[in-house]
Coordinates of C-alpha atoms and ligand atoms in Angstrom, one line a residue:
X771 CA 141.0 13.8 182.3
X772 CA 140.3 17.5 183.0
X773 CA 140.3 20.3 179.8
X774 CA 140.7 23.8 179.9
X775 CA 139.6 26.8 178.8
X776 CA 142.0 28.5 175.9
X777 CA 141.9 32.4 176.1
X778 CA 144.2 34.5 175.0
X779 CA 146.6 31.6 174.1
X780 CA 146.7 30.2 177.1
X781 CA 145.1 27.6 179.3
X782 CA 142.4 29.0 181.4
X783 CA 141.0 27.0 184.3
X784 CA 137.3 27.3 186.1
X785 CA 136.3 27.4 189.7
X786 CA 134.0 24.4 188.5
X787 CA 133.9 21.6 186.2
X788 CA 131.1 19.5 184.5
X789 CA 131.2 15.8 184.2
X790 CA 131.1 14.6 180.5
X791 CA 129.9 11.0 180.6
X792 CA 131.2 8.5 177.6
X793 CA 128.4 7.3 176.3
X794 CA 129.2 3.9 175.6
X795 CA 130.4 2.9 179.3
X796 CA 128.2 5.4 180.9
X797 CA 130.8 6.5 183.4
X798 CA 132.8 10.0 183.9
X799 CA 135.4 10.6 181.1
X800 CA 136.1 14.1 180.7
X801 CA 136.2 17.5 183.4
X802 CA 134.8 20.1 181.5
X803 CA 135.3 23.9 182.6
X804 CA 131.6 25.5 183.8
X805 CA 132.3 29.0 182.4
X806 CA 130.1 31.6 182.8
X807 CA 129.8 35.7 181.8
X808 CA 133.8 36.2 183.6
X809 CA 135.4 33.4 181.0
X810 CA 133.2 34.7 178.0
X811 CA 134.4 38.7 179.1
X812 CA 137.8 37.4 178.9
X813 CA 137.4 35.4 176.1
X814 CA 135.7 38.7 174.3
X815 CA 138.1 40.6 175.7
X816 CA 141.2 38.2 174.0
X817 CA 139.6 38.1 171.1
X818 CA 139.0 41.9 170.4
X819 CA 143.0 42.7 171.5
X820 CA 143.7 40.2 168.8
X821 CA 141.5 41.7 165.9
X822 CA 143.4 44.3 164.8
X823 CA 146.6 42.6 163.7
X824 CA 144.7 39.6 162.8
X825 CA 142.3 41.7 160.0
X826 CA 145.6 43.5 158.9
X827 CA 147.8 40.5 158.2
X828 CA 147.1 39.3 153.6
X829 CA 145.1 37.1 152.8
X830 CA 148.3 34.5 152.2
X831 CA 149.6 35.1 155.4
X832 CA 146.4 33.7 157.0
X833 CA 146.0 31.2 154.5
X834 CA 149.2 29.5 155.6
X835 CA 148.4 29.1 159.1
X836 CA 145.3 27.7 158.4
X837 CA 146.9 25.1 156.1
X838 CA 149.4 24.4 158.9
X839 CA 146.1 23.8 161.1
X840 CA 144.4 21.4 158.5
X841 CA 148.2 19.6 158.7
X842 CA 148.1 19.3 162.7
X843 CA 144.8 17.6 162.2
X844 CA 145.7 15.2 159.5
X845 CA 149.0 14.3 161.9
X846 CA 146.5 14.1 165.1
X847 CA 143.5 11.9 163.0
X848 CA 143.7 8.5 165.4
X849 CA 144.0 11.0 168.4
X850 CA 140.9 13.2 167.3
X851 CA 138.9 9.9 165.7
X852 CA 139.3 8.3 169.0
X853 CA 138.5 11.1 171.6
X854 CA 135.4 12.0 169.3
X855 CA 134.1 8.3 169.4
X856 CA 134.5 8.7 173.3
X857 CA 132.7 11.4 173.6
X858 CA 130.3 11.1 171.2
X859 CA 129.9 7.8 170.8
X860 CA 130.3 7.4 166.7
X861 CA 132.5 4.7 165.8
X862 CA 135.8 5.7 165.6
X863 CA 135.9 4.2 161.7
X864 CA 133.1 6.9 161.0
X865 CA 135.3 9.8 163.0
X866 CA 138.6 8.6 161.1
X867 CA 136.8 8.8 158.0
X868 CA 134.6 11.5 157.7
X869 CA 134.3 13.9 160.5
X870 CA 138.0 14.4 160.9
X871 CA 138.9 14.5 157.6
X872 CA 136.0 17.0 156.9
X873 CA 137.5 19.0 160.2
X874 CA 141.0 19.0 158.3
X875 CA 139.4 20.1 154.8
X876 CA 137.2 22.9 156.3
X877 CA 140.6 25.0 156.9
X878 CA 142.1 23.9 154.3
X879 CA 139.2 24.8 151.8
X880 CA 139.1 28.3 153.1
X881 CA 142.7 29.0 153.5
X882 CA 142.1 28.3 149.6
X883 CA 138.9 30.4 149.0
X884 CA 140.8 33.6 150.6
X885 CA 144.1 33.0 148.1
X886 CA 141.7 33.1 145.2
X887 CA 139.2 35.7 146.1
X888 CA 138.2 38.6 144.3
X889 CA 136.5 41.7 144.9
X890 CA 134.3 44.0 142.1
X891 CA 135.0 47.2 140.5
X892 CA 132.8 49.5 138.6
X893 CA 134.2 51.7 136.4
X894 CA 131.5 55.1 136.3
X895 CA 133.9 57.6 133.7
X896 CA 137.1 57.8 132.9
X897 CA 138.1 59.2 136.0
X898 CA 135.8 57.8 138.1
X899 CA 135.3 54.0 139.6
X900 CA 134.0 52.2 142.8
X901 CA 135.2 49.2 144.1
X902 CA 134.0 46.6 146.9
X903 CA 136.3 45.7 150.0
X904 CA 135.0 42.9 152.1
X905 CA 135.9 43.4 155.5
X906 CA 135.4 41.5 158.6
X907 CA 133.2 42.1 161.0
X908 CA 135.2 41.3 164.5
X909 CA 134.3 39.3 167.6
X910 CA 132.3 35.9 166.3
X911 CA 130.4 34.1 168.5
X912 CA 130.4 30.5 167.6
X913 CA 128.3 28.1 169.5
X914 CA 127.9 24.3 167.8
X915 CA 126.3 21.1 168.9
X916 CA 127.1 17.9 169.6
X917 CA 126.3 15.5 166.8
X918 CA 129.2 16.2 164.7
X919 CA 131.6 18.0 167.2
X920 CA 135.0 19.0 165.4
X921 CA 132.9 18.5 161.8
X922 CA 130.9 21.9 162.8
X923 CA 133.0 23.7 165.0
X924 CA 135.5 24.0 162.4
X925 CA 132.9 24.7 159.6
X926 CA 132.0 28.2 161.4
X927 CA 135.8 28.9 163.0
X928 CA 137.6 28.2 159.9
X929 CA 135.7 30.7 157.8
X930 CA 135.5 33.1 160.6
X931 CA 139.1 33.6 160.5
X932 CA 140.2 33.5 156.9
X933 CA 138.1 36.6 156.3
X934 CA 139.6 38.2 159.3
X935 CA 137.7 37.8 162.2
X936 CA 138.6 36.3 165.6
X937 CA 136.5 34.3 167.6
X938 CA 135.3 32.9 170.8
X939 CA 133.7 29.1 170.3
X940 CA 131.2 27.2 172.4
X941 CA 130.8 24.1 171.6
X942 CA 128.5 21.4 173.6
X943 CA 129.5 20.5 177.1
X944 CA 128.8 16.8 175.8
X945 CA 131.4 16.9 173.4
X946 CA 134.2 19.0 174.2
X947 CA 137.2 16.7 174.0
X948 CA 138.0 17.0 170.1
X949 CA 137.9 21.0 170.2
X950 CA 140.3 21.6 173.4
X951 CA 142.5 19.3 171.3
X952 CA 142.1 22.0 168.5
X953 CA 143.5 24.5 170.4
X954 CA 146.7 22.5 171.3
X955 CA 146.8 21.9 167.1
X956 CA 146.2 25.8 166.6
X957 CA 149.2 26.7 169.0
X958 CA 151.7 24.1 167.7
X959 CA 150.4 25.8 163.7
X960 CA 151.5 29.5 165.2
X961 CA 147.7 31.0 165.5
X962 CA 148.3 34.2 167.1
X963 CA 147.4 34.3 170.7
X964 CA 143.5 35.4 171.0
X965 CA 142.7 34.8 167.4
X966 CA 140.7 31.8 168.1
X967 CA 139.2 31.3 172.1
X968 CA 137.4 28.4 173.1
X969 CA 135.1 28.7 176.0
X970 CA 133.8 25.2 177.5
X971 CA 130.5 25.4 179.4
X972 CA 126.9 24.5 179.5
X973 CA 124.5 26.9 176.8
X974 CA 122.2 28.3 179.2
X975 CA 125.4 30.2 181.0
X976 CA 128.3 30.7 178.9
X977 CA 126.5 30.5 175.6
X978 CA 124.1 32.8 176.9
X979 CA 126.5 35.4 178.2
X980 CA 128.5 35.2 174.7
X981 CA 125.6 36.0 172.6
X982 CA 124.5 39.0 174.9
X983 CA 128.0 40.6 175.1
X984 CA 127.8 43.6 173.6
X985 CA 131.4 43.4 172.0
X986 CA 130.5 40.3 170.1
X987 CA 128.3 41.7 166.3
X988 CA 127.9 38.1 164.6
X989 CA 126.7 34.9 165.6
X990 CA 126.7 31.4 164.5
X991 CA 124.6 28.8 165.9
X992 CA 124.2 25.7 165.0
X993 CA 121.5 23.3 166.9
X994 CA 117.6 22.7 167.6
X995 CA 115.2 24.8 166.6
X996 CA 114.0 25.6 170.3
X997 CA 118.0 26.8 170.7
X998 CA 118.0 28.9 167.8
X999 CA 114.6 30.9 168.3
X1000 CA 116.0 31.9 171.7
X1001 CA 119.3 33.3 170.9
X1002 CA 117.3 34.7 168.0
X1003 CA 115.6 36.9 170.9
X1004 CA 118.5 37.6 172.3
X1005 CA 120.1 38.8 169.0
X1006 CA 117.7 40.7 167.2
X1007 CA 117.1 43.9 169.8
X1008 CA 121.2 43.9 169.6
X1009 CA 121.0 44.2 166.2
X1010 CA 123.9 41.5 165.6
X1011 CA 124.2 39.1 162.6
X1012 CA 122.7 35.8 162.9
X1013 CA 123.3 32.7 161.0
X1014 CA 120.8 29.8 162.2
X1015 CA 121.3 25.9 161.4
X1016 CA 119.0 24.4 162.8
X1017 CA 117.0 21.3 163.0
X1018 CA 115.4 18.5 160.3
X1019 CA 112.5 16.3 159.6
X1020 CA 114.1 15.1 155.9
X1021 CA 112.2 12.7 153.7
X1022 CA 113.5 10.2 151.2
X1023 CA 111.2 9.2 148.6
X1024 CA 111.9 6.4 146.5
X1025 CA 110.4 5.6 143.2
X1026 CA 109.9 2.6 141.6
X1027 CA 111.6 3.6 138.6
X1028 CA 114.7 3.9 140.8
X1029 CA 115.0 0.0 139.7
X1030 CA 116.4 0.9 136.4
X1031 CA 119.3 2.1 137.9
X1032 CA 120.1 0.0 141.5
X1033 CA 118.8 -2.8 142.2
X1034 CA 116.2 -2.9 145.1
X1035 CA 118.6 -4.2 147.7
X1036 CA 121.4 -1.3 146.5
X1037 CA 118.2 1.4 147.7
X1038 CA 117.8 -0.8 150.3
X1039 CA 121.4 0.1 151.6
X1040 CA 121.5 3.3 150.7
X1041 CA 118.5 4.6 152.7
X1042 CA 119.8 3.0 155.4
X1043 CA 122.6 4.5 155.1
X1044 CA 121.5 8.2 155.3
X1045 CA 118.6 7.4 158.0
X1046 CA 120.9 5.7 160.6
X1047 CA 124.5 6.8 160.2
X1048 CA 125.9 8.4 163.5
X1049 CA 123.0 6.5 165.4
X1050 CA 120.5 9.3 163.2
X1051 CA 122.0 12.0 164.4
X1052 CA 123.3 13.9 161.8
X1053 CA 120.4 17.0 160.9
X1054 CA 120.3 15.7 157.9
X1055 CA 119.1 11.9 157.9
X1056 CA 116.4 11.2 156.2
X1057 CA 114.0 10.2 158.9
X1058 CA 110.2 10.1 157.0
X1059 CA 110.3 7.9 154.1
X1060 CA 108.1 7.7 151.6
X1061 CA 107.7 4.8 148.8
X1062 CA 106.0 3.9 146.0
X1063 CA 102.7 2.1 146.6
X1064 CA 103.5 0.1 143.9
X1065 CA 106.9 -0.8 144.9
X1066 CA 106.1 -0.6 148.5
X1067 CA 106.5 -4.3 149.8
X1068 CA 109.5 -5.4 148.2
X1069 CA 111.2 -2.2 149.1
X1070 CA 109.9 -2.7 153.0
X1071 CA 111.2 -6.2 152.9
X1072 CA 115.0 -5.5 151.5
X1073 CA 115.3 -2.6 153.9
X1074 CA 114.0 -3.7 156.8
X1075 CA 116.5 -7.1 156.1
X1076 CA 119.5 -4.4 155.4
X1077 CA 118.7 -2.3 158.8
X1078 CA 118.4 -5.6 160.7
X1079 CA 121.9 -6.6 159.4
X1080 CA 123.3 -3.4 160.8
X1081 CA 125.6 -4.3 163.4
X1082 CA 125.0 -1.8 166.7
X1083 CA 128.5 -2.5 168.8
X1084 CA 131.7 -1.3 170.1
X1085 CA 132.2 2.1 168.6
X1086 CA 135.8 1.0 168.7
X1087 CA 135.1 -2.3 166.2
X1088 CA 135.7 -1.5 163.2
X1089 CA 132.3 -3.6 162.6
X1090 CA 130.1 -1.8 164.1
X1091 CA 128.2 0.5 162.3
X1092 CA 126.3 2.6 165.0
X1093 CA 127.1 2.9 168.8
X1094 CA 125.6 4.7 171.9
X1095 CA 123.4 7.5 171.8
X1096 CA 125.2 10.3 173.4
X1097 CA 123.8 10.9 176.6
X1098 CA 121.0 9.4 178.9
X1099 CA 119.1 12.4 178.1
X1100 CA 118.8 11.7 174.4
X1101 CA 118.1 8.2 175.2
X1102 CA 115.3 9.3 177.6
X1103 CA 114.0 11.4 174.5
X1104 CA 114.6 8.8 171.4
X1105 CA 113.3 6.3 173.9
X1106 CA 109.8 8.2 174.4
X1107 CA 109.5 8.4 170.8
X1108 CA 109.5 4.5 170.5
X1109 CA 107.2 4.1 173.5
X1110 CA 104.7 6.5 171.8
X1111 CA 104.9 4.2 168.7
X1112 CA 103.9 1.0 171.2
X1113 CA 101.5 3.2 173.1
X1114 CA 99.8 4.5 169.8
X1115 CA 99.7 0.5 168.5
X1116 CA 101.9 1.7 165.9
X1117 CA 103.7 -1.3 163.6
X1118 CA 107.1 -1.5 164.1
X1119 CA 108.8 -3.6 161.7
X1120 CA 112.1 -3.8 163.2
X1121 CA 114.1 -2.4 166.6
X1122 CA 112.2 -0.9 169.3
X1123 CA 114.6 -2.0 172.0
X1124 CA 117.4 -1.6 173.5
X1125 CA 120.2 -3.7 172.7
X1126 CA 120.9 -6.8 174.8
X1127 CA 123.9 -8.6 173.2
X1128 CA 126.5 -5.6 172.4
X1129 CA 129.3 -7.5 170.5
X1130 CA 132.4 -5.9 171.8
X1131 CA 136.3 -7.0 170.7
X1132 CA 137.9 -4.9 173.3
X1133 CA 136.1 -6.5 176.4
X1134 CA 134.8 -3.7 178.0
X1135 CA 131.5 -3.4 180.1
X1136 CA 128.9 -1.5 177.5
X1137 CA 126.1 -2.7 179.9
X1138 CA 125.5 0.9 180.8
X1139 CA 125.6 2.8 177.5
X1140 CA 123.3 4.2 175.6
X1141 CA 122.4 2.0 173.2
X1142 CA 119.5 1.6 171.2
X1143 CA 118.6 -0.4 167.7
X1144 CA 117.9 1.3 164.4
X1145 CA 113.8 0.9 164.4
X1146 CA 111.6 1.3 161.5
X1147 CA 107.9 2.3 162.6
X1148 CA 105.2 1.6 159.7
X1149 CA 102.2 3.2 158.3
X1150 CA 102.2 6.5 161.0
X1151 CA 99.4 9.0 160.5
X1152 CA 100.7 12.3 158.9
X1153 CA 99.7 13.8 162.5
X1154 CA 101.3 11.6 165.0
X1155 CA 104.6 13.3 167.1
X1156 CA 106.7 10.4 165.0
X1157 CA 106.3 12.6 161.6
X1158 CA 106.2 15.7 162.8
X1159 CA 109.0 16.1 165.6
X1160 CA 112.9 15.3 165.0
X1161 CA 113.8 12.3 167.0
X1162 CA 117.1 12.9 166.1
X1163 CA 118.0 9.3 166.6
X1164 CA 117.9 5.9 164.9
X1165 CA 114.0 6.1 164.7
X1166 CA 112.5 6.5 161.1
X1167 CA 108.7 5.9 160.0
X1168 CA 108.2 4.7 156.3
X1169 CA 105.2 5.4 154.5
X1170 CA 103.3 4.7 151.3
X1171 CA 102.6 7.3 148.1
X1172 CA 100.5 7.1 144.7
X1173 CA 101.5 10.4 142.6
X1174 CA 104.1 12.7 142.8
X1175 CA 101.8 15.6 143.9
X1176 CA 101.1 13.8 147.0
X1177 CA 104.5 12.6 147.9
X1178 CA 105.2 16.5 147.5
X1179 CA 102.4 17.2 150.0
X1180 CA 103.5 15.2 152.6
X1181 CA 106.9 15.9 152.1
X1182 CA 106.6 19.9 152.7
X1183 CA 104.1 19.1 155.4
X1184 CA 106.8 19.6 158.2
X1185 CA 107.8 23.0 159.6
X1186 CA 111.5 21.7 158.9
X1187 CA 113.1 22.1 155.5
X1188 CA 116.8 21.3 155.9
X1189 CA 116.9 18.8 153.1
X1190 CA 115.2 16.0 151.0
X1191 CA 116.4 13.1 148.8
X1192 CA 115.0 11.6 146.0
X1193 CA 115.3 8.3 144.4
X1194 CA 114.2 8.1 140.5
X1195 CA 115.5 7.5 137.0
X1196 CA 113.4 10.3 135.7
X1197 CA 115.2 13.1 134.8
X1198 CA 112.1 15.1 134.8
X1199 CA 110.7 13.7 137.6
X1200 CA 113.7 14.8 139.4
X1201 CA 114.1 18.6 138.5
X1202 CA 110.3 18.9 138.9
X1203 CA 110.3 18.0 142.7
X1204 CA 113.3 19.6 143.1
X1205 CA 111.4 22.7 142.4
X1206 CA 108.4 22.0 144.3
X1207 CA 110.2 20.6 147.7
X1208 CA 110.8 22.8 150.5
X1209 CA 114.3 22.2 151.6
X1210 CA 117.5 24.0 151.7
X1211 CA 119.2 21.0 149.8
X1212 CA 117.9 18.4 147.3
X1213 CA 119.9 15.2 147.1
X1214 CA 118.6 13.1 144.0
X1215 CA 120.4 9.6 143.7
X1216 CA 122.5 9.9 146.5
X1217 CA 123.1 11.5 150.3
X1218 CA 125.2 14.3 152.2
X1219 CA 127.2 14.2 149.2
X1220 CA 128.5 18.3 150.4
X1221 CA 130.4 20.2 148.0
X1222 CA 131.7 22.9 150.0
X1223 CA 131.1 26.0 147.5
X1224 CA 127.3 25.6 147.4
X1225 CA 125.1 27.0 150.0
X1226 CA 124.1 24.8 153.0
X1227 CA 121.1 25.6 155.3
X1228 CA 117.4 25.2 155.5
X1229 CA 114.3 26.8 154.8
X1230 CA 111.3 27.6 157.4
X1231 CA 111.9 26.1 160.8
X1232 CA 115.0 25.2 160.2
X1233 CA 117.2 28.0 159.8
X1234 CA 118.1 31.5 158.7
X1235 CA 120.9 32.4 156.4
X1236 CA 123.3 29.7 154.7
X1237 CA 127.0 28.7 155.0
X1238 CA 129.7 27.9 152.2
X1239 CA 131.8 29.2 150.3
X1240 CA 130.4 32.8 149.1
X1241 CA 127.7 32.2 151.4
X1242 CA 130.5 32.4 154.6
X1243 CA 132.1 35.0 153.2
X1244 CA 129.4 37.3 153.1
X1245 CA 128.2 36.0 156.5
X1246 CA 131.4 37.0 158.0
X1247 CA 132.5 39.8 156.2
X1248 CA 130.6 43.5 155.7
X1249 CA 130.7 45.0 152.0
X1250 CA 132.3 48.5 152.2
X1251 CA 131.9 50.5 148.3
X1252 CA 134.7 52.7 147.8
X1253 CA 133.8 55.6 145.4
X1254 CA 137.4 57.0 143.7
X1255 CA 137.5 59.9 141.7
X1256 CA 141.0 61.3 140.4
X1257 CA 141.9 64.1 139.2
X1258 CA 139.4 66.9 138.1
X1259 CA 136.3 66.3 136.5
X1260 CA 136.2 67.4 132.9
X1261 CA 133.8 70.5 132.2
Ligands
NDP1812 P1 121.0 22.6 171.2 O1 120.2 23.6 170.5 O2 120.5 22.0 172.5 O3 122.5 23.1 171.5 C1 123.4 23.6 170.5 C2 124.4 24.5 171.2 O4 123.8 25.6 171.7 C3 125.1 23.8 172.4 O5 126.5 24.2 172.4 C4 124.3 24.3 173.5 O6 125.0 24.2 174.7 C5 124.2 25.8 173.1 N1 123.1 26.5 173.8 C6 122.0 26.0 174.4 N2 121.2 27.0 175.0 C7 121.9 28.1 174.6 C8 121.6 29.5 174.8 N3 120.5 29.9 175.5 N4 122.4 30.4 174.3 C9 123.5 30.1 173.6 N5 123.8 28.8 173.4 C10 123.0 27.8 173.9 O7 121.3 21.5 170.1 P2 121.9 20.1 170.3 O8 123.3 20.3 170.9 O9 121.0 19.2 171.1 O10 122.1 19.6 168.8 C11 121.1 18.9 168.1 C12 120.3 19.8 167.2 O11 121.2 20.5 166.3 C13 119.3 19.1 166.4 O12 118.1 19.8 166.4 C14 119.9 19.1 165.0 O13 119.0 19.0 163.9 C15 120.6 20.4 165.0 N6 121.7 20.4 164.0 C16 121.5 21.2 162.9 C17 122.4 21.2 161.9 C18 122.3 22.1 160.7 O14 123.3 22.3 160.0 N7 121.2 22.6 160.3 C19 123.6 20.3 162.0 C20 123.7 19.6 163.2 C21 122.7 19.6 164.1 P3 124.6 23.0 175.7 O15 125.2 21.8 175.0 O16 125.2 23.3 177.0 O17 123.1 22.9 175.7

């Protein structure tokens, strides 16, 4: 199947396409368009025509459009959930139930942000007050990667445009599929031609050429850290706004005291949980993780049987609980990580291969995808590549702590601080290295549990700036302080 460009409303095709492997089979599933600085102009150029009646229309007006979006999404979910397991290689059960849903509920928690929002007014005298109008900024660039396609495409386009702005996208030339089928969702809800462009293409070229064009004053990027510093570059001397998410090296430390509230095989799960959904690559799994000394055996033993029991399969069983990497590339790199572990003589206590026997209900050949089991690799020293770089696959080291201050230490030992989660009954414990970590979120009891009105992004290397609810809005809109004073002013 071939996709196209959508500028201006319309289909757009390109003189060349890129081949967009499904990761499960390994063969050829989608023709992606290869745009380069003539698709972005035209997409700027769509974009910018469309601004000015965009920005003018109320708030309600734009409200109700998006709605109608989040609507076309619900009626499309087996369609999206299907074409984003294809290309991604999720299961669909995980696409159907969270990243489509989440895809729906980012327009429809903006449309409602913008019908409820309110601006401030100071009063100075009697005849004198100012008041703030938020206005948008323009042209966004959007560029998003390819873990959680439609999930973070639609967290920076649905914001972009309820506080006025139009937009070009990017999104990863792996995963394309889910956002050209956006476009056909955002024509049927009556977007206005040019309000929303998606451009298809590799980063180095059309990403490239979207965040140099001089017509385009904010950018949001979300992606790795290598990404981010270079279109933070090519950014700064332009002066544009810049909102970085970027990558994660999260740890999960579990305390022993955590018994008094699960039991040890109920931690067991939940660990698992947020260090191997989506194959690990979400930014935020928890992929160092640190447990008690006192505790550490029995909590080894119950997770290492729970990750074992995970079945890696079919993304389209609803069984299967991981599937494919998504590309040989990100094999070749999640695979290096392992072979440094057997190089090293690390211990690894369970995976470390690639699956042999993929169970499979719908018959097809998965012989050539990219599979791999969810591997646990023991006792690493705080220096070795395995704690210090994101895998960003189903690799995870777990290590042992005595005290709080040292669990601390190691945890803030990263460059990354994207996010940490914490097992414990203590309440103190809890609020006191919540304090102390260094991470743009602190789960405690629980995982990627988002509530879409806090800020979300990291500190140090992994990110600048922070998305959500007043956080987006002040991203993509510029304060303007009107000063009124009526009538003349009393001697
Ligand atoms: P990349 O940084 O490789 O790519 C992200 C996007 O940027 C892609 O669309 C990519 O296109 C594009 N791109 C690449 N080079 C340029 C360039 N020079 N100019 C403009 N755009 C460019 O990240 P991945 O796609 O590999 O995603 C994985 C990373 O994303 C991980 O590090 C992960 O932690 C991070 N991430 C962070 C999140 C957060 O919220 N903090 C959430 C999810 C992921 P192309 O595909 O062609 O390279």
């Amino acid at each position: 199947m071939r996709i196209s460009n959508f500028i201006g409303g319309e289909w757009a095709s390109t003189a060349e396409y890129i081949s967009s492997v499904n990761p499960s089979t390994g063969e050829p599933y989608l023709e992606v368009p290869r745009s380069g600085e003539n698709e972005v102009a035209a997409a700027v150029q769509a974009a910018k025509s469309a601004f000015p009646a965009w920005r003018s229309l109320r708030a309600e007006e734009r409200a109700d459009i998006l709605d109608r979006i989040a609507d076309g999404i619900d009626a499309r979910l087996s369609e999206f959930a299907q074409m984003e397991s294809d290309d991604q290689g999720k299961p669909v059960s995980l696409a159907t139930s969270l990243d489509i849903p989440r895809a729906a509920l980012n327009f429809r928690f903006f449309a409602g942000a913008i019908r409820h929002e309110l601006s401030h007014a100071a009063p100075i005298d009697a005849r004198t007050f100012s008041y703030v109008r938020r206005e948008p900024i323009g042209v966004a660039g959007l560029i998003s990667p390819w873990n959680l396609p439609l999930y973070l495409l639609t967290w920076k386009i649905a914001p972009a445009l309820a506080y006025g702005n139009t937009c070009v996208a990017k999104p990863s030339e792996w995963t394309s599929g889910t956002a050209w089928l956006l476009a056909k969702v955002m024509k049927e809800a009556g977007l206005p031609a040019g309000v929303c462009n998606l451009v298809f293409g590799y980063g180095h070229e059309a990403g490239q050429a979207l965040v140099e064009h001089e017509d385009v004053p904010l950018i949001s990027f979300t992606g790795g850290t290598v990404t981010g510093r270079k279109i933070a570059e090519t950014a700064a001397p332009r002066l544009k706004k810049l909102s970085l998410e970027l990558g994660g090296k999260n740890p999960t430390i579990v305390f022993k005291d955590a018994l008094e509230m699960f039991s040890v095989q109920e931690l067991a799960k939940n660990v698992a949980r947020s260090a191997f959904l989506n194959q690990g690559e979400i930014c935020l799994c928890g992929s160092r993780l640190y447990v008690e000394e006192t505790f550490y055996d029995e909590f080894s033993e119950a997770l290492v049987r729970e990750v074992k029991a995970l079945t890696v399969g079919d993304p389209r069983d609803a069984s299967s609980f991981m599937g494919p990497l998504v590309s040989s590339e990100h094999l070749a790199k999640v695979s290096s990580y392992i072979q440094h572990a057997k190089d090293t003589g690390l211990k690894i206590l369970c995976g470390g291969e690639r699956p042999t026997a993929l169970p499979s209900s719908t018959g097809r050949d998965l012989s050539k995808g990219y599979f791999v089991q969810p591997t646990i690799v023991a006792d690493v020293p705080e220096s070795s590549r395995l704690q210090k770089e994101e895998v960003f696959g189903p690799v995870v080291t777990l290590s042992r702590f005595k005290s709080e201050d040292e669990v601390v230490a190691l945890a803030n030992s990263t460059r990354y601080g994207l996010s940490a989660s914490l097992w414990t009954n203590s309440l103190s414990r809890a609020h006191g290295m919540a304090a102390r970590l260094e991470a743009g979120t602190v789960w405690i009891n629980g995982w990627m549990i988002r509530d879409l009105r806090m800020p979300f992004g990291g500190v140090k290397d992994s990110g600048l700036g922070r998305e959500g609810q007043m956080d987006s809005l002040h991203f993509f809109t510029e304060p303007k302080t009107v000063c009124v004073r009526f009538g003349r002013q009393e001697k």
